[in-house]
C-alpha cells in the first residue's frame, strides 16, 4: 500500500499523473512537465513536498546533540529562524542523509529530512541521543501519523512571482516574510514559512497543519499558481546544481566527493560523526557539471571517460532552459572546468564539456 500525503485527493482532482515515488503516491506532472518547469522559472509554481519529514528536536542539549550529529556547524545558527544545510554522516564518512536544520530557540530546532530516509534517520538520531546520554526529545511531524502537536504538511511555492502570490493568499504573512533572506524562516500564525527552496528560484516552503493544506493548495491554484510535479522538480533542481539524495550521494559516498565540501566544517576542534574517516581519506573525486555537445541524453550511471581516468554521471536530463542535455558527475581529481570529455551512451562515446555544476538560476542560463 502506497503512502499518501494529505493533498492526494487534490492532485487527483487536478488530473495529476501519479507514480510510486519511494513508496509514496505522488504527482509526476499535471500535463506538460516542460510547461511546469517554465512556470517556475518565469512565473510561479507549487509542489506538494509533504512526503518530506519535519522533525522537532527539543531539550536543553539540542546544540550539543546537533553539533556531534552533523558535519556542518550549528554554532553558525545564532538568529531565530536561521537555517543550515548539513549532511548527517555514518562512522565511515558516508552520507546517511542531507537535511535542513532550522534554529528556533536554544531548546528547539526543526529538521527536515528526506522522505525515503526518514525512518532510518529517526532510528539513527534516537540511538545517538541514547549513546551520548543527552536530554533531547525527537518528534517527527509528518502528516498521516499521530503524535502531540499534530502533523504538518509542506507546500513549496517557487518562482519570481512566488512571494507576491503567497502574500495574495496569506496577506498576514507579508510583514514577517517580505524581508526574509535565503535560508531563513518565520512563524506566522500556524504557518512556518521558509526560504530554503530546491529549484534555484525565489519562493517559500510553507509548513502548516495538515488539515489546512488542501485549502491553501486550492487557494494558491485559484490565485494562478501552477501545480507542478516531481518531473519538473527534478529538472529544476538539476539545472540549479542541487544534489538529490540516493542519486548524487548516499551512505557509500563522502560529502567531500559529492560537491558538499562547503557543508563540512573540519577546521574547528568540534568532533562529529564521520570526521575521523573524512580526515583519513580526504577527497577522492570532484563533483562537476557536464553539457552534452553531441545529440543524446545524459542519464545517471553513464560512464565518463577523461584523461585523468573514468568518472560517472550521478544525475542527468534534458535542460529546458539550455535546450541541451546536462548532468552532474563524479569525476577524477585533475579534471578542469572547460575540459572536453566523453560519455559512454549505449556503447557510443559522445562528447561533453565540463562546467561548473550550476546550469540555470533565476530564470536564465548560468553557463
Coordinates of C-alpha atoms in Angstrom, one line a residue:
X1 CA 0.0 0.0 0.0
X2 CA 1.5 3.3 -1.1
X3 CA 1.6 6.2 1.4
X4 CA -0.4 9.3 0.6
X5 CA 0.1 12.9 1.5
X6 CA -2.9 14.9 2.7
X7 CA -3.1 16.5 -0.8
X8 CA -3.5 13.2 -2.6
X9 CA -7.2 13.9 -3.4
X10 CA -6.4 17.4 -4.6
X11 CA -3.7 16.1 -7.0
X12 CA -6.2 13.6 -8.5
X13 CA -8.9 16.3 -8.8
X14 CA -6.4 18.3 -10.9
X15 CA -5.8 15.2 -13.1
X16 CA -2.2 14.6 -12.0
X17 CA -0.4 11.6 -13.3
X18 CA 0.5 9.7 -10.1
X19 CA 3.5 7.5 -9.7
X20 CA 5.2 5.4 -7.0
X21 CA 7.9 7.6 -5.6
X22 CA 9.8 5.7 -2.9
X23 CA 6.6 4.2 -1.6
X24 CA 4.6 7.4 -1.8
X25 CA 1.8 8.0 -4.3
X26 CA 3.0 11.3 -5.8
X27 CA 2.2 13.5 -8.9
X28 CA 4.9 13.4 -11.6
X29 CA 3.1 16.0 -13.7
X30 CA -0.3 17.6 -14.3
X31 CA 0.0 17.7 -18.1
X32 CA 3.2 19.1 -19.6
X33 CA 6.3 18.7 -17.4
X34 CA 8.1 21.3 -19.6
X35 CA 5.3 23.9 -19.1
X36 CA 5.6 23.3 -15.3
X37 CA 9.3 23.8 -15.4
X38 CA 9.0 27.1 -17.3
X39 CA 6.2 28.2 -15.0
X40 CA 8.6 28.1 -12.1
X41 CA 11.5 29.7 -14.0
X42 CA 9.3 32.5 -15.4
X43 CA 6.3 32.9 -13.1
X44 CA 5.2 30.7 -10.2
X45 CA 4.6 27.0 -9.4
X46 CA 3.8 25.0 -6.4
X47 CA 4.9 21.5 -5.2
X48 CA 3.5 19.1 -2.6
X49 CA 6.5 18.1 -0.5
X50 CA 4.5 16.8 2.4
X51 CA 6.3 13.4 2.0
X52 CA 9.4 15.1 3.4
X53 CA 9.6 14.7 7.2
X54 CA 9.8 17.6 9.6
X55 CA 11.4 16.6 12.9
X56 CA 11.3 18.7 16.1
X57 CA 14.4 18.4 18.3
X58 CA 13.6 19.8 21.7
X59 CA 15.5 19.9 25.0
X60 CA 18.4 21.6 26.8
X61 CA 21.0 19.5 25.0
X62 CA 19.9 20.4 21.4
X63 CA 23.0 22.2 20.4
X64 CA 25.4 19.6 21.9
X65 CA 23.4 16.9 20.1
X66 CA 23.3 18.5 16.7
X67 CA 26.9 19.6 16.9
X68 CA 28.0 16.0 17.1
X69 CA 25.3 14.7 14.7
X70 CA 26.1 16.6 11.5
X71 CA 29.2 17.7 9.6
X72 CA 28.2 21.4 9.3
X73 CA 28.5 23.5 12.5
X74 CA 25.2 24.5 14.2
X75 CA 27.2 27.2 16.1
X76 CA 26.5 29.2 12.9
X77 CA 22.8 29.3 14.0
X78 CA 22.5 32.3 16.3
X79 CA 19.4 34.1 15.0
X80 CA 16.0 32.6 15.4
X81 CA 14.7 31.4 12.0
X82 CA 18.2 30.9 10.5
X83 CA 18.6 27.6 8.6
X84 CA 21.6 25.5 7.9
X85 CA 22.1 22.8 5.2
X86 CA 24.0 19.8 6.6
X87 CA 25.0 16.2 6.0
X88 CA 24.4 13.6 8.6
X89 CA 27.2 11.0 8.2
X90 CA 27.9 7.5 9.4
X91 CA 31.2 6.5 11.0
X92 CA 32.8 5.7 7.6
X93 CA 32.0 9.3 6.4
X94 CA 29.2 8.3 4.1
X95 CA 26.0 10.4 3.8
X96 CA 23.1 9.0 5.8
X97 CA 21.0 11.9 4.7
X98 CA 21.3 15.6 3.7
X99 CA 18.9 17.8 5.7
X100 CA 18.0 21.3 6.6
X101 CA 18.2 22.5 10.3
X102 CA 16.2 25.5 11.4
X103 CA 17.1 27.2 14.7
X104 CA 14.1 28.4 16.6
X105 CA 15.4 28.7 20.2
X106 CA 18.3 27.2 22.1
X107 CA 16.0 24.4 23.2
X108 CA 14.1 23.9 19.9
X109 CA 15.4 23.1 16.5
X110 CA 13.4 21.8 13.5
X111 CA 15.0 19.5 10.9
X112 CA 13.5 18.5 7.6
X113 CA 14.8 15.1 6.4
X114 CA 14.2 13.2 3.1
X115 CA 11.1 11.1 2.6
X116 CA 12.8 7.9 1.8
X117 CA 15.3 8.1 4.6
X118 CA 13.0 9.4 7.4
X119 CA 12.6 6.1 9.2
X120 CA 16.3 5.2 9.3
X121 CA 17.2 8.8 10.2
X122 CA 14.9 8.8 13.2
X123 CA 16.4 5.5 14.4
X124 CA 19.9 6.9 14.0
X125 CA 19.1 10.1 15.8
X126 CA 17.4 8.3 18.7
X127 CA 20.3 5.9 19.0
X128 CA 22.8 8.8 19.2
X129 CA 20.7 10.6 21.9
X130 CA 20.9 7.4 24.0
X131 CA 24.5 6.7 23.3
X132 CA 25.6 10.3 24.2
X133 CA 23.1 10.4 27.2
X134 CA 21.7 13.8 26.2
X135 CA 18.5 15.5 27.3
X136 CA 16.8 15.7 23.9
X137 CA 13.3 14.7 22.7
X138 CA 12.9 13.9 19.0
X139 CA 9.4 14.1 17.4
X140 CA 8.6 13.5 13.8
X141 CA 5.9 15.8 12.4
X142 CA 5.0 14.3 9.0
X143 CA 1.3 14.1 8.0
X144 CA -0.7 10.9 8.3
X145 CA 0.9 9.9 11.6
X146 CA -0.4 10.9 15.1
X147 CA 1.5 12.5 17.9
X148 CA 1.3 15.5 20.2
X149 CA 1.5 18.8 18.2
X150 CA -0.2 17.5 15.1
X151 CA 1.0 16.5 11.7
X152 CA 2.5 19.1 9.3
X153 CA 2.1 19.3 5.5
X154 CA 4.6 21.2 3.3
X155 CA 3.8 23.2 0.2
X156 CA 6.7 24.8 -1.8
X157 CA 5.8 27.9 -3.8
X158 CA 8.6 28.7 -6.2
X159 CA 9.3 31.3 -8.9
X160 CA 9.9 35.0 -9.5
X161 CA 6.3 35.8 -8.6
X162 CA 6.1 33.3 -5.7
X163 CA 6.3 35.9 -2.9
X164 CA 3.5 38.0 -4.4
X165 CA 1.2 35.0 -4.9
X166 CA 1.8 33.8 -1.3
X167 CA 1.1 37.3 0.1
X168 CA -2.1 37.5 -2.1
X169 CA -3.4 34.3 -0.4
X170 CA -1.8 34.9 3.0
X171 CA -1.7 38.7 3.4
X172 CA -1.0 38.3 7.1
X173 CA 2.4 36.8 6.2
X174 CA 3.8 39.7 4.2
X175 CA 5.2 41.7 7.1
X176 CA 7.1 38.8 8.6
X177 CA 8.4 37.4 5.3
X178 CA 8.9 40.3 3.0
X179 CA 12.5 40.8 4.1
X180 CA 13.2 37.1 4.6
X181 CA 16.7 36.4 3.2
X182 CA 17.7 33.0 1.8
X183 CA 17.9 30.2 4.3
X184 CA 15.7 31.9 6.9
X185 CA 12.2 31.1 8.2
X186 CA 9.5 33.0 10.0
X187 CA 6.4 31.8 12.0
X188 CA 3.2 33.5 11.2
X189 CA 0.1 32.2 13.0
X190 CA 0.0 28.5 12.2
X191 CA 2.4 28.8 9.3
X192 CA 6.1 28.1 9.3
X193 CA 7.4 29.9 6.2
X194 CA 10.9 29.3 5.0
X195 CA 13.1 30.5 2.1
X196 CA 15.1 27.2 1.6
X197 CA 14.0 26.3 -1.9
X198 CA 15.1 23.5 -4.2
X199 CA 14.6 25.0 -7.6
X200 CA 17.1 27.8 -8.0
X201 CA 14.3 30.4 -7.8
X202 CA 12.9 32.6 -5.2
X203 CA 10.0 31.5 -3.1
X204 CA 8.8 29.9 0.1
X205 CA 8.3 26.5 1.7
X206 CA 5.2 26.6 3.8
X207 CA 4.7 24.1 6.7
X208 CA 1.2 24.2 8.1
X209 CA -1.2 21.9 9.9
X210 CA -2.0 19.0 7.6
X211 CA -5.8 19.6 8.0
X212 CA -5.4 23.0 6.4
X213 CA -3.2 22.1 3.5
X214 CA -5.8 21.4 0.9
X215 CA -7.5 24.8 1.4
X216 CA -4.2 26.6 0.9
X217 CA -3.3 24.5 -2.1
X218 CA -6.6 25.3 -3.8
X219 CA -6.4 29.0 -2.8
X220 CA -2.9 29.2 -4.4
X221 CA -4.2 27.5 -7.5
X222 CA -7.1 29.9 -7.7
X223 CA -4.6 32.8 -7.5
X224 CA -2.9 31.4 -10.6
X225 CA -0.1 29.3 -9.1
X226 CA 0.6 26.3 -11.4
X227 CA 0.6 22.9 -9.7
X228 CA 3.9 21.1 -10.5
X229 CA 5.0 17.5 -10.1
X230 CA 8.1 15.5 -9.4
X231 CA 9.3 15.7 -13.0
X232 CA 9.7 19.4 -13.1
X233 CA 11.1 19.4 -9.6
X234 CA 13.9 17.1 -10.8
X235 CA 14.8 19.1 -13.9
X236 CA 14.7 22.4 -11.9
X237 CA 17.0 21.2 -9.1
X238 CA 19.3 19.6 -11.7
X239 CA 19.6 22.9 -13.6
X240 CA 20.3 24.6 -10.2
X241 CA 23.0 22.1 -9.5
X242 CA 21.3 20.8 -6.3
X243 CA 22.0 17.3 -5.1
X244 CA 19.4 14.6 -4.8
X245 CA 19.9 12.0 -2.1
X246 CA 20.1 8.5 -3.5
X247 CA 21.4 9.6 -6.8
X248 CA 24.2 12.2 -6.1
X249 CA 25.2 10.8 -2.7
X250 CA 24.3 8.0 -0.3
X251 CA 25.8 6.1 2.6
X252 CA 28.7 4.9 0.4
X253 CA 29.7 8.4 -0.7
X254 CA 31.7 11.0 1.2
X255 CA 30.3 14.6 1.2
X256 CA 33.8 15.6 0.0
X257 CA 33.2 13.6 -3.2
X258 CA 29.6 14.8 -3.6
X259 CA 30.2 18.5 -4.0
X260 CA 29.3 19.2 -0.4
X261 CA 32.7 20.3 0.9
X262 CA 31.2 23.7 1.7
X263 CA 28.9 22.0 4.2
X264 CA 31.7 20.2 6.1
X265 CA 33.2 22.2 9.0
X266 CA 36.5 20.4 9.5
X267 CA 38.8 23.1 10.8
X268 CA 37.4 23.6 14.3
X269 CA 38.0 21.3 17.2
X270 CA 34.4 20.1 17.2
X271 CA 34.1 16.3 16.7
X272 CA 31.2 14.9 14.7
X273 CA 30.3 11.5 13.5
X274 CA 32.4 10.6 10.4
X275 CA 35.0 13.3 10.9
X276 CA 37.9 10.9 11.6
X277 CA 37.0 9.0 8.4
X278 CA 36.9 12.2 6.3
X279 CA 40.3 13.2 7.7
X280 CA 41.8 9.9 6.9
X281 CA 40.5 9.5 3.4
X282 CA 40.3 13.1 2.2
X283 CA 38.7 14.0 -1.2
X284 CA 38.9 11.2 -3.8
X285 CA 36.7 12.7 -6.5
X286 CA 35.3 16.0 -7.5
X287 CA 31.7 16.9 -8.3
X288 CA 31.2 18.8 -11.6
X289 CA 28.7 19.6 -14.3
X290 CA 28.5 18.3 -17.9
X291 CA 26.9 19.7 -21.0
X292 CA 26.5 17.2 -23.9
X293 CA 27.9 18.5 -27.1
X294 CA 26.6 15.7 -29.3
X295 CA 23.0 14.5 -29.7
X296 CA 21.7 12.3 -26.9
X297 CA 20.5 12.4 -23.3
X298 CA 22.7 12.2 -20.3
X299 CA 21.5 9.8 -17.5
X300 CA 22.7 8.6 -14.2
X301 CA 25.3 5.8 -14.1
X302 CA 26.7 6.5 -17.5
X303 CA 30.5 6.3 -17.6
X304 CA 32.5 9.4 -18.2
X305 CA 35.9 9.0 -19.9
X306 CA 38.6 11.6 -19.1
X307 CA 42.4 11.9 -19.5
X308 CA 42.7 11.5 -15.7
X309 CA 40.6 8.3 -15.6
X310 CA 36.9 7.4 -15.6
X311 CA 34.1 9.0 -13.7
X312 CA 30.3 8.5 -13.5
X313 CA 27.2 10.6 -14.1
X314 CA 25.1 10.8 -10.9
X315 CA 22.1 12.8 -12.3
X316 CA 21.3 13.7 -15.9
X317 CA 18.4 15.0 -18.0
X318 CA 17.4 17.5 -20.7
X319 CA 17.6 21.2 -19.6
X320 CA 14.5 23.1 -20.8
X321 CA 16.4 26.4 -20.2
X322 CA 19.6 25.5 -22.1
X323 CA 17.9 23.2 -24.6
X324 CA 20.7 20.7 -24.1
X325 CA 21.3 17.6 -22.1
X326 CA 23.1 18.3 -18.8
X327 CA 24.4 16.2 -15.9
X328 CA 26.1 16.2 -12.5
X329 CA 29.0 13.8 -12.4
X330 CA 31.7 12.5 -10.0
X331 CA 35.0 12.9 -11.9
X332 CA 38.7 12.3 -11.1
X333 CA 40.7 14.9 -9.4
X334 CA 42.6 16.9 -12.0
X335 CA 39.7 17.4 -14.5
X336 CA 39.3 21.1 -15.2
X337 CA 36.3 23.3 -16.0
X338 CA 36.3 23.6 -19.8
X339 CA 37.8 20.2 -20.4
X340 CA 36.2 18.1 -23.1
X341 CA 35.4 14.5 -22.1
X342 CA 33.4 11.6 -23.5
X343 CA 30.3 9.8 -22.2
X344 CA 29.5 6.2 -22.9
X345 CA 25.9 6.2 -24.0
X346 CA 24.8 2.7 -25.1
X347 CA 28.3 1.9 -26.3
X348 CA 28.8 5.2 -28.2
X349 CA 31.3 7.8 -27.0
X350 CA 29.7 11.2 -27.1
X351 CA 31.5 14.5 -26.4
X352 CA 30.6 16.6 -23.4
X353 CA 32.1 19.8 -21.8
X354 CA 32.9 20.1 -18.1
X355 CA 31.3 23.1 -16.5
X356 CA 30.5 24.4 -13.0
X357 CA 27.6 22.4 -11.6
X358 CA 25.1 25.2 -11.8
X359 CA 23.4 25.5 -15.1
X360 CA 20.5 27.9 -14.6
X361 CA 19.0 30.0 -11.9
X362 CA 16.7 33.0 -11.6
X363 CA 15.1 32.2 -14.9
X364 CA 18.1 32.1 -17.1
X365 CA 21.3 30.3 -18.0
X366 CA 24.2 30.4 -15.5
X367 CA 26.7 28.9 -18.0

